[in-house]
């Protein structure tokens, strides 16, 4: 006998055999028994839950010559036999995904003119009806509203929101439910027994959870597992065949995170990856596990768990050990990782950092041996630094805070950037001597507040250099500088400009430029577009005055030119720019390490 997949072999043939849609099938049977049939039905719901199957059963039942007392077809009359043998002329199925034009609908309308030869009704089943074109919908409206008395339309779709309101208003709407894990497991047990398979209930539960509410998906996975297991369906074999993570690993990850055991969590992650698991699946599965633990924390939400009784009990036990704040923060961290996973160039590192963050949620701010906790904020190291010693770091730390704005590319004209005062950063920073915390009071500060400000500038400022700046430029200072110092002072100047909201766009564009020494002390800046070039030329005198002041070289000259096609570089993301600054400027890298700065 020719092999048939379980989804076709065990496809329901009566309303009584439909799984998980009791309320809906009862309504349809009552409509058949009472003879009160609408002329158009809309079956909508997720994939693989029985929409098309119920449409076929309904079409067969309303044409049955001898329906049973409970509203099911007899299966013996000529109409039922013709339907079973797929030779009935009363049932027409149209796949709207591939037949979505006006011509296809017109051909279907022609069929409605011919009355049925056997039975009472001609039934037109249109699957994936949301795929019809707008013109096809409009051509269908009149016939859908007032079809011949012997015509019934059954529309099926997975995306009801894409249908026109004029279509929805002409149909009786039936919403199909997702399959629950218990219903799916019960159906799989029946099929396994009929096929003579031995099984472990936990294995069938894993298959049901993997199907995510679709019976057709569950049957396809069941066939795959049965083939791999050779009729002996065990949990271990199913997990290996489907390349799934053992749920015990997630329970272990939560336990390790509560104990702040980052090293053990990394070892467990390495074993998962070595077994062929995808990092993205690990994160999404871990997030789902945390969600289940959260649902198990309250008796009212325990029914929302889609798990077996055995695992539901384990979820409840673990929920008693997990603080609510841990669960909320873990979900936030895992969701953020899930969003960034596809864009990450080093996916394993992203997963590792994410699990470390989860493992440190309940960890104290500082451990007993004085080692600071790995986190996303500045540590208590500031309590060991006097305000006097902190001054060399002010300008660099200010540059870090503005990196988050580098993705804005809008060019703004208007005000002219120039700082009233700017701290001078040494090329290298000496180690900071340790001072007792009780001896000083560390100033409270935000990284975004460090650096100068351009707030005093107004929109109508002129581009002329002030007398004090002119005196500074022409004071005869000729201190030597290199490209590293030049780039550092350029970035510091852009940072001060960004403090003025009106200049954020211009400052952002300037950060992506890289000034270079051509013929010392002449500096050339290659600009990527003509608009930015004109803006820079307008404020060239102020730019030159600022660089001359910060570099202590009155002979500096600044020129600009438009970039060639081969010189245009893509705009760096904040993390890329942060790494570039660390690699390019030793002072910046030294301060990042000393102050434990991180990009947020």
XYZ file of C-alpha atoms in Angstrom:
600
model
C 0.000 0.000 0.000
C 1.260 3.468 -0.851
C 2.632 5.356 2.161
C 0.722 8.405 3.350
C 1.904 10.947 5.868
C -0.060 11.046 9.108
C -1.472 14.499 8.352
C -3.324 13.034 5.351
C -3.920 9.496 6.580
C -5.572 10.625 9.826
C -7.274 13.729 8.492
C -10.670 14.051 10.239
C -13.630 12.920 8.166
C -16.395 14.024 10.555
C -17.017 16.803 13.025
C -16.611 14.352 15.918
C -13.020 13.561 14.909
C -11.902 17.206 14.707
C -9.439 17.919 17.537
C -9.538 21.008 19.734
C -12.425 22.887 18.061
C -15.433 21.550 19.993
C -17.350 24.827 20.289
C -16.963 25.610 16.605
C -17.903 22.149 15.329
C -20.950 22.101 17.626
C -22.140 25.378 16.106
C -21.742 24.035 12.564
C -23.561 20.777 13.363
C -26.452 22.686 14.919
C -26.669 24.875 11.815
C -26.865 21.762 9.632
C -29.530 20.126 11.819
C -31.687 23.268 11.889
C -31.216 24.004 8.202
C -30.286 27.612 8.985
C -27.236 28.003 6.798
C -25.576 31.291 5.929
C -24.519 31.888 2.337
C -20.912 32.787 3.272
C -18.582 31.591 6.041
C -15.119 32.811 6.993
C -12.818 30.342 8.758
C -9.756 32.081 10.201
C -6.987 31.044 12.577
C -3.353 29.829 12.729
C -1.934 27.334 10.271
C -2.651 23.644 10.695
C -5.639 23.878 13.072
C -8.333 22.438 10.772
C -9.826 25.309 8.751
C -9.810 23.585 5.367
C -10.653 20.217 6.963
C -13.756 21.646 8.646
C -14.744 23.357 5.393
C -14.652 20.004 3.563
C -16.556 18.195 6.310
C -19.176 20.941 6.307
C -19.492 20.789 2.497
C -19.962 17.009 2.637
C -22.466 17.159 5.497
C -24.849 19.735 4.014
C -25.134 17.641 0.821
C -25.592 14.313 2.632
C -28.893 12.634 1.766
C -29.197 10.840 5.121
C -27.471 12.890 7.838
C -27.301 11.387 11.328
C -29.229 12.754 14.275
C -26.189 14.554 15.654
C -25.523 16.400 12.378
C -22.762 14.256 10.825
C -22.768 12.862 7.277
C -23.771 9.227 6.793
C -20.859 8.369 4.504
C -22.996 5.882 2.544
C -25.124 7.936 0.169
C -24.098 8.788 -3.376
C -23.128 12.345 -2.449
C -20.875 11.161 0.399
C -19.247 8.478 -1.774
C -18.613 10.990 -4.562
C -17.018 13.335 -2.082
C -14.813 10.593 -0.582
C -13.694 9.497 -4.055
C -12.963 13.128 -5.026
C -15.389 13.098 -7.962
C -18.075 15.358 -6.552
C -19.175 18.238 -8.759
C -20.765 20.041 -5.841
C -17.524 21.054 -4.077
C -14.980 23.383 -5.685
C -11.714 24.386 -4.064
C -9.719 27.415 -5.168
C -6.209 28.220 -3.944
C -6.222 32.022 -3.856
C -2.460 32.112 -3.351
C -1.903 31.033 -6.970
C -5.282 32.035 -8.466
C -5.703 35.583 -7.256
C -6.559 37.499 -10.412
C -9.855 38.929 -11.605
C -10.031 36.278 -14.352
C -9.887 33.457 -11.816
C -12.759 34.968 -9.850
C -14.802 35.456 -13.037
C -14.357 31.761 -13.892
C -15.555 30.851 -10.402
C -18.570 33.133 -10.833
C -19.474 31.287 -14.031
C -19.601 28.035 -12.062
C -22.160 29.494 -9.656
C -24.728 29.723 -12.449
C -25.012 25.934 -12.762
C -27.232 24.305 -10.069
C -26.080 21.062 -8.382
C -27.000 17.760 -10.045
C -26.790 15.721 -6.826
C -27.431 17.199 -3.399
C -28.751 20.592 -2.363
C -25.763 22.943 -2.485
C -22.725 23.860 -4.503
C -19.919 24.765 -2.080
C -16.992 26.947 -3.098
C -13.995 26.741 -0.732
C -11.466 29.543 -1.277
C -8.268 28.880 0.676
C -5.844 31.671 1.650
C -8.457 34.191 0.547
C -6.383 37.138 1.824
C -4.072 36.602 -1.175
C -6.718 37.793 -3.647
C -5.927 41.080 -5.340
C -7.985 44.175 -4.584
C -9.544 44.016 -8.045
C -10.482 40.358 -7.522
C -12.087 41.208 -4.170
C -14.142 43.950 -5.787
C -15.279 41.597 -8.560
C -16.272 39.055 -5.897
C -18.285 41.397 -3.643
C -21.660 41.373 -5.414
C -21.826 37.596 -5.858
C -20.640 37.075 -2.245
C -23.442 39.270 -0.937
C -26.288 37.810 -3.044
C -25.337 34.388 -4.435
C -27.901 31.913 -5.836
C -29.869 30.048 -3.168
C -27.954 26.811 -3.825
C -24.450 28.393 -3.473
C -22.427 28.559 -0.268
C -19.002 30.178 0.001
C -16.447 29.101 2.618
C -13.423 31.375 2.837
C -10.337 30.294 4.786
C -7.433 32.506 5.827
C -4.610 32.770 8.344
C -4.592 36.593 8.193
C -8.068 37.992 8.737
C -6.659 41.491 9.210
C -5.779 41.645 5.495
C -9.362 41.195 4.338
C -11.470 44.151 3.290
C -14.185 45.218 5.768
C -16.729 44.769 2.978
C -15.764 41.062 2.807
C -15.910 40.571 6.578
C -19.354 42.148 6.813
C -20.786 39.624 4.329
C -19.601 36.483 6.161
C -20.245 34.542 9.335
C -16.843 34.527 11.021
C -15.483 31.471 12.854
C -12.180 31.846 14.721
C -10.225 28.618 15.138
C -8.125 28.119 18.276
C -4.496 27.047 18.486
C -3.991 23.442 19.510
C -3.175 22.967 23.170
C -0.369 20.637 24.234
C -2.726 18.151 25.998
C -5.033 17.889 22.964
C -2.099 17.393 20.626
C -0.519 14.737 22.850
C -3.839 12.883 23.083
C -4.144 12.810 19.289
C -0.534 11.675 18.850
C -1.105 8.855 21.342
C -4.052 7.625 19.283
C -2.010 7.619 16.077
C 0.986 5.930 17.746
C -1.239 3.151 19.055
C -2.864 2.622 15.653
C 0.540 2.490 13.973
C 1.914 0.121 16.611
C 4.595 2.501 17.890
C 5.916 2.471 21.436
C 6.389 5.911 22.960
C 7.285 7.929 26.017
C 4.714 10.543 26.925
C 7.469 13.122 27.517
C 8.627 12.614 23.919
C 5.133 13.344 22.587
C 4.945 16.431 24.814
C 8.181 17.734 23.291
C 6.736 17.192 19.803
C 3.527 19.013 20.777
C 5.458 21.983 22.200
C 7.654 22.131 19.094
C 4.529 22.267 16.880
C 3.541 25.587 18.533
C -0.213 25.085 18.298
C -0.441 23.510 14.841
C -1.720 19.949 14.514
C -0.370 19.562 10.999
C 3.083 20.612 12.204
C 2.810 18.162 15.110
C 1.974 15.287 12.763
C 4.859 16.153 10.442
C 7.303 16.209 13.366
C 5.770 12.970 14.671
C 6.416 11.228 11.331
C 10.008 12.473 11.328
C 10.610 11.300 14.895
C 8.972 7.922 14.259
C 11.233 7.377 11.261
C 14.349 8.283 13.247
C 13.344 6.214 16.285
C 12.248 3.187 14.219
C 8.930 2.998 16.027
C 10.369 3.403 19.543
C 9.735 7.089 20.289
C 11.787 8.092 23.340
C 12.551 11.522 24.761
C 16.297 11.198 24.232
C 15.937 10.193 20.585
C 13.386 12.920 19.830
C 15.637 15.620 21.317
C 18.572 14.316 19.290
C 16.561 14.029 16.072
C 15.001 17.493 16.314
C 18.240 19.076 17.565
C 16.405 20.509 20.554
C 17.754 21.750 23.831
C 16.955 19.566 26.790
C 14.663 21.509 29.110
C 16.849 20.359 32.008
C 19.608 22.606 30.638
C 17.358 25.644 31.064
C 16.521 24.681 34.639
C 20.252 24.346 35.283
C 20.978 27.738 33.683
C 18.486 29.441 35.991
C 19.990 27.741 39.047
C 23.517 28.816 38.030
C 22.333 32.377 37.400
C 20.736 32.616 40.836
C 24.053 31.510 42.338
C 26.035 34.004 40.168
C 28.127 31.157 38.722
C 29.205 32.739 35.434
C 32.020 30.263 34.758
C 29.749 27.226 35.108
C 27.160 28.908 32.859
C 29.857 29.425 30.195
C 30.827 25.745 30.382
C 27.180 24.724 29.983
C 26.773 27.106 27.023
C 29.884 25.664 25.380
C 28.440 22.142 25.667
C 25.169 23.290 24.104
C 26.976 24.901 21.172
C 29.225 21.860 20.780
C 26.105 19.708 20.465
C 25.126 21.758 17.402
C 22.624 24.107 19.023
C 22.165 27.542 17.482
C 22.899 30.495 19.761
C 19.721 32.279 18.711
C 17.623 29.221 19.571
C 19.344 28.988 22.948
C 18.447 32.587 23.769
C 14.838 32.332 22.540
C 14.368 29.027 24.355
C 15.853 30.454 27.555
C 13.512 33.457 27.311
C 10.524 31.122 26.905
C 11.705 29.142 29.934
C 11.959 32.327 32.034
C 8.452 33.241 30.887
C 7.137 29.859 32.018
C 8.820 30.253 35.406
C 7.156 33.660 35.722
C 3.756 32.181 34.859
C 4.280 29.447 37.470
C 4.942 32.010 40.188
C 1.245 32.808 40.614
C -1.530 30.239 40.939
C -3.759 32.279 38.611
C -1.306 32.080 35.701
C -0.319 28.415 36.053
C -2.952 27.405 33.415
C -1.028 29.571 30.913
C 1.862 27.109 31.042
C 2.095 24.991 27.910
C 3.904 22.101 29.542
C 3.261 18.632 30.895
C 2.233 18.073 34.499
C 5.714 16.839 35.409
C 7.442 19.917 34.046
C 4.717 22.209 35.367
C 5.580 20.988 38.849
C 9.276 21.747 38.252
C 8.410 25.226 36.983
C 6.488 25.900 40.188
C 9.364 24.680 42.339
C 11.872 26.866 40.544
C 9.512 29.858 40.609
C 9.585 29.778 44.408
C 13.373 30.282 44.309
C 13.387 33.102 41.729
C 12.756 36.717 42.804
C 10.309 38.549 40.572
C 12.899 41.245 39.797
C 15.300 38.573 38.550
C 12.686 37.226 36.130
C 11.749 40.688 34.799
C 15.353 41.776 34.243
C 16.321 38.430 32.712
C 13.490 38.724 30.182
C 14.604 42.258 29.288
C 18.212 41.144 28.763
C 17.258 38.073 26.726
C 14.791 40.019 24.571
C 17.443 42.625 23.815
C 19.869 39.878 22.788
C 17.229 38.256 20.587
C 16.708 41.552 18.747
C 20.441 42.130 18.237
C 21.397 38.532 17.403
C 20.946 38.688 13.640
C 22.908 41.942 13.322
C 25.789 40.797 15.516
C 29.089 39.967 13.807
C 30.218 37.837 16.782
C 27.113 35.924 17.776
C 28.764 33.633 20.287
C 30.253 36.552 22.190
C 26.841 38.237 22.291
C 25.249 35.103 23.762
C 28.044 34.736 26.321
C 27.776 38.357 27.466
C 24.000 37.983 27.724
C 24.248 34.931 29.981
C 26.871 36.708 32.111
C 24.501 39.650 32.547
C 21.686 37.302 33.587
C 24.008 35.553 36.035
C 24.903 38.886 37.654
C 21.378 40.233 38.205
C 21.322 39.083 41.833
C 25.033 39.695 42.457
C 25.958 42.473 44.943
C 27.479 45.675 43.565
C 30.965 44.801 44.837
C 32.341 41.484 46.043
C 34.087 41.090 49.339
C 37.602 41.005 47.884
C 37.199 44.482 46.468
C 36.807 43.397 42.846
C 34.145 45.522 41.158
C 31.110 43.807 39.671
C 31.009 43.590 35.896
C 28.127 45.814 34.896
C 26.926 48.655 32.742
C 27.717 51.563 35.078
C 30.741 53.324 36.493
C 32.054 51.522 39.564
C 33.029 52.826 42.987
C 36.530 53.455 41.641
C 35.542 57.133 41.514
C 35.684 57.246 45.326
C 39.462 56.825 45.068
C 39.982 59.787 42.720
C 40.147 63.413 43.787
C 38.480 66.062 41.655
C 41.956 67.380 40.803
C 43.046 63.980 39.459
C 39.831 63.553 37.500
C 40.343 66.669 35.360
C 42.519 64.992 32.672
C 39.756 62.444 32.074
C 36.907 64.941 31.721
C 37.242 65.630 28.030
C 37.725 61.995 26.991
C 34.825 60.767 29.115
C 32.658 63.423 27.509
C 33.564 62.027 24.103
C 32.372 58.577 25.224
C 28.956 59.864 26.279
C 28.182 61.347 22.882
C 28.891 58.165 20.914
C 25.248 57.113 21.189
C 24.242 59.977 18.886
C 26.451 58.874 15.975
C 23.581 57.225 14.096
C 21.902 60.615 13.462
C 22.849 61.848 10.014
C 20.659 64.933 9.582
C 22.773 67.939 8.647
C 21.741 71.153 10.379
C 22.902 74.650 9.573
C 22.704 77.697 11.808
C 24.844 78.325 14.878
C 28.609 78.195 14.926
C 30.383 75.735 17.261
C 32.954 77.230 19.593
C 33.695 76.364 23.206
C 34.326 79.065 25.792
C 36.643 76.803 27.727
C 38.069 73.319 27.185
C 40.185 71.176 29.481
C 43.522 70.056 28.163
C 44.013 66.297 28.057
C 47.519 64.915 28.391
C 48.627 62.315 25.897
C 49.122 59.728 28.622
C 47.573 59.407 32.046
C 49.650 58.343 35.044
C 48.261 55.727 37.431
C 46.011 57.276 40.063
C 47.263 56.892 43.649
C 44.764 55.315 46.001
C 43.284 57.674 48.598
C 41.004 56.524 51.453
C 37.356 56.973 50.530
C 36.657 58.685 53.829
C 39.114 61.471 53.025
C 37.103 62.849 50.137
C 33.585 63.008 48.808
C 33.378 61.919 45.176
C 31.376 64.338 43.005
C 28.148 62.993 41.566
C 28.220 63.148 37.787
C 26.811 61.656 34.606
C 29.051 60.821 31.689
C 26.735 62.768 29.391
C 27.328 65.894 31.502
C 31.124 65.802 31.159
C 32.822 68.053 28.582
C 32.230 71.630 27.473
C 29.015 73.221 26.225
C 27.951 75.310 23.298
C 24.758 76.406 25.030
C 25.858 80.040 25.183
C 25.898 80.290 21.380
C 22.804 81.790 19.750
C 21.365 81.228 16.336
C 22.400 84.673 15.058
C 26.090 84.382 16.065
C 28.534 85.570 13.412
C 31.393 83.503 12.081
C 34.032 85.996 13.039
C 36.766 84.980 15.473
C 36.728 86.833 18.787
C 39.646 89.060 19.815
C 40.737 86.586 22.486
C 40.741 83.724 19.949
C 42.643 85.815 17.431
C 45.236 86.596 20.042
C 45.540 82.896 20.888
C 45.940 81.869 17.243
C 48.623 84.464 16.611
C 50.482 84.130 19.924
C 53.421 82.407 18.291
C 52.968 78.999 19.935
C 54.323 76.221 17.708
C 54.034 73.067 19.784
C 54.343 69.921 17.659
C 51.378 67.577 17.222
C 50.628 64.349 15.357
C 47.566 62.771 13.739
C 46.554 61.047 16.972
C 46.469 64.316 18.920
C 44.720 66.049 16.020
C 41.983 63.410 15.811
C 41.535 63.444 19.569
C 41.014 67.225 19.712
C 38.686 67.068 16.692
C 36.487 64.507 18.470
C 36.533 66.580 21.677
C 35.404 69.643 19.716
C 32.549 67.669 18.134
C 31.532 66.483 21.576
C 31.250 70.018 22.883
C 29.208 71.014 19.843
C 26.763 68.168 20.475
C 25.817 69.692 23.833
C 23.833 72.281 21.863
C 20.674 70.666 20.471
C 20.735 72.924 17.425
C 24.205 71.668 16.501
C 23.728 67.936 17.088
C 23.241 67.193 13.375
C 26.368 69.058 12.313
C 28.412 67.589 15.165
C 27.281 64.076 14.259
C 28.346 64.547 10.641
C 31.709 65.990 11.719
C 32.430 62.991 13.952
C 32.522 60.767 10.881
C 35.269 62.916 9.308
C 38.945 62.175 9.871
C 41.334 65.167 9.711
C 44.856 64.270 8.550
C 48.156 66.187 8.434
C 49.206 66.683 4.828
C 52.210 69.035 4.941
C 52.896 69.886 8.586
C 51.260 71.923 10.067
C 48.642 71.975 7.288
C 45.547 69.854 7.973
C 43.207 68.472 5.310
C 39.654 67.299 5.944
C 37.973 65.115 3.309
C 34.199 65.759 3.289
C 31.651 63.254 1.990
C 29.082 65.676 0.521
C 28.878 69.223 -0.778
C 26.310 70.423 1.789
C 28.581 69.554 4.696
C 31.521 71.058 2.811
C 29.747 74.434 2.562
C 28.854 74.342 6.259
C 32.438 73.664 7.295
C 33.813 76.441 5.100
C 31.441 78.910 6.752
C 32.842 78.122 10.208
C 36.416 77.416 9.148
C 37.811 80.347 11.160
C 36.336 79.025 14.390
C 37.465 75.455 13.673
C 41.016 76.682 13.015
C 40.975 78.825 16.178
C 39.778 75.894 18.304
C 42.375 73.459 16.941
C 45.141 76.066 17.287
C 44.171 76.613 20.905
C 43.897 72.957 21.893
C 47.025 71.881 19.980
C 49.032 75.028 21.011
C 50.114 75.665 17.438
C 49.296 79.049 15.886
C 50.633 78.031 12.443
C 47.983 75.392 11.826
C 45.999 75.771 8.588
C 42.802 73.831 7.777
C 41.620 73.026 4.253
C 38.689 71.012 2.916
C 37.951 69.008 -0.211
C 35.170 66.768 -1.499
C 35.887 63.032 -1.200
C 36.395 60.812 -4.227
C 34.133 57.794 -4.626
C 36.874 55.458 -3.443
C 37.397 57.521 -0.277
C 33.825 57.440 1.002
C 33.510 55.158 4.010
C 30.352 53.867 5.594
C 29.095 55.527 8.776
C 30.286 53.632 11.837
C 27.848 52.367 14.434
C 28.405 53.469 18.059
C 30.099 50.171 19.071
C 32.350 50.303 15.990
C 33.298 53.916 16.648
C 33.967 53.123 20.307
C 36.370 50.309 19.332
C 38.021 52.499 16.708
C 38.731 55.222 19.263
C 40.205 52.703 21.690
C 42.498 51.264 19.009
C 43.474 54.621 17.560
C 44.103 56.705 20.675
C 46.180 55.328 23.512
C 44.952 58.003 25.938
C 41.353 57.056 25.285
C 42.065 53.345 25.658
C 43.953 53.945 28.905
C 41.090 55.926 30.411
C 38.510 53.351 29.338
C 40.444 50.691 31.236
C 41.206 52.843 34.292
C 37.669 54.163 34.709
C 35.969 50.964 33.446
C 33.888 52.960 30.984
C 31.316 51.145 28.887
C 29.129 52.189 25.966
C 25.451 52.119 27.016
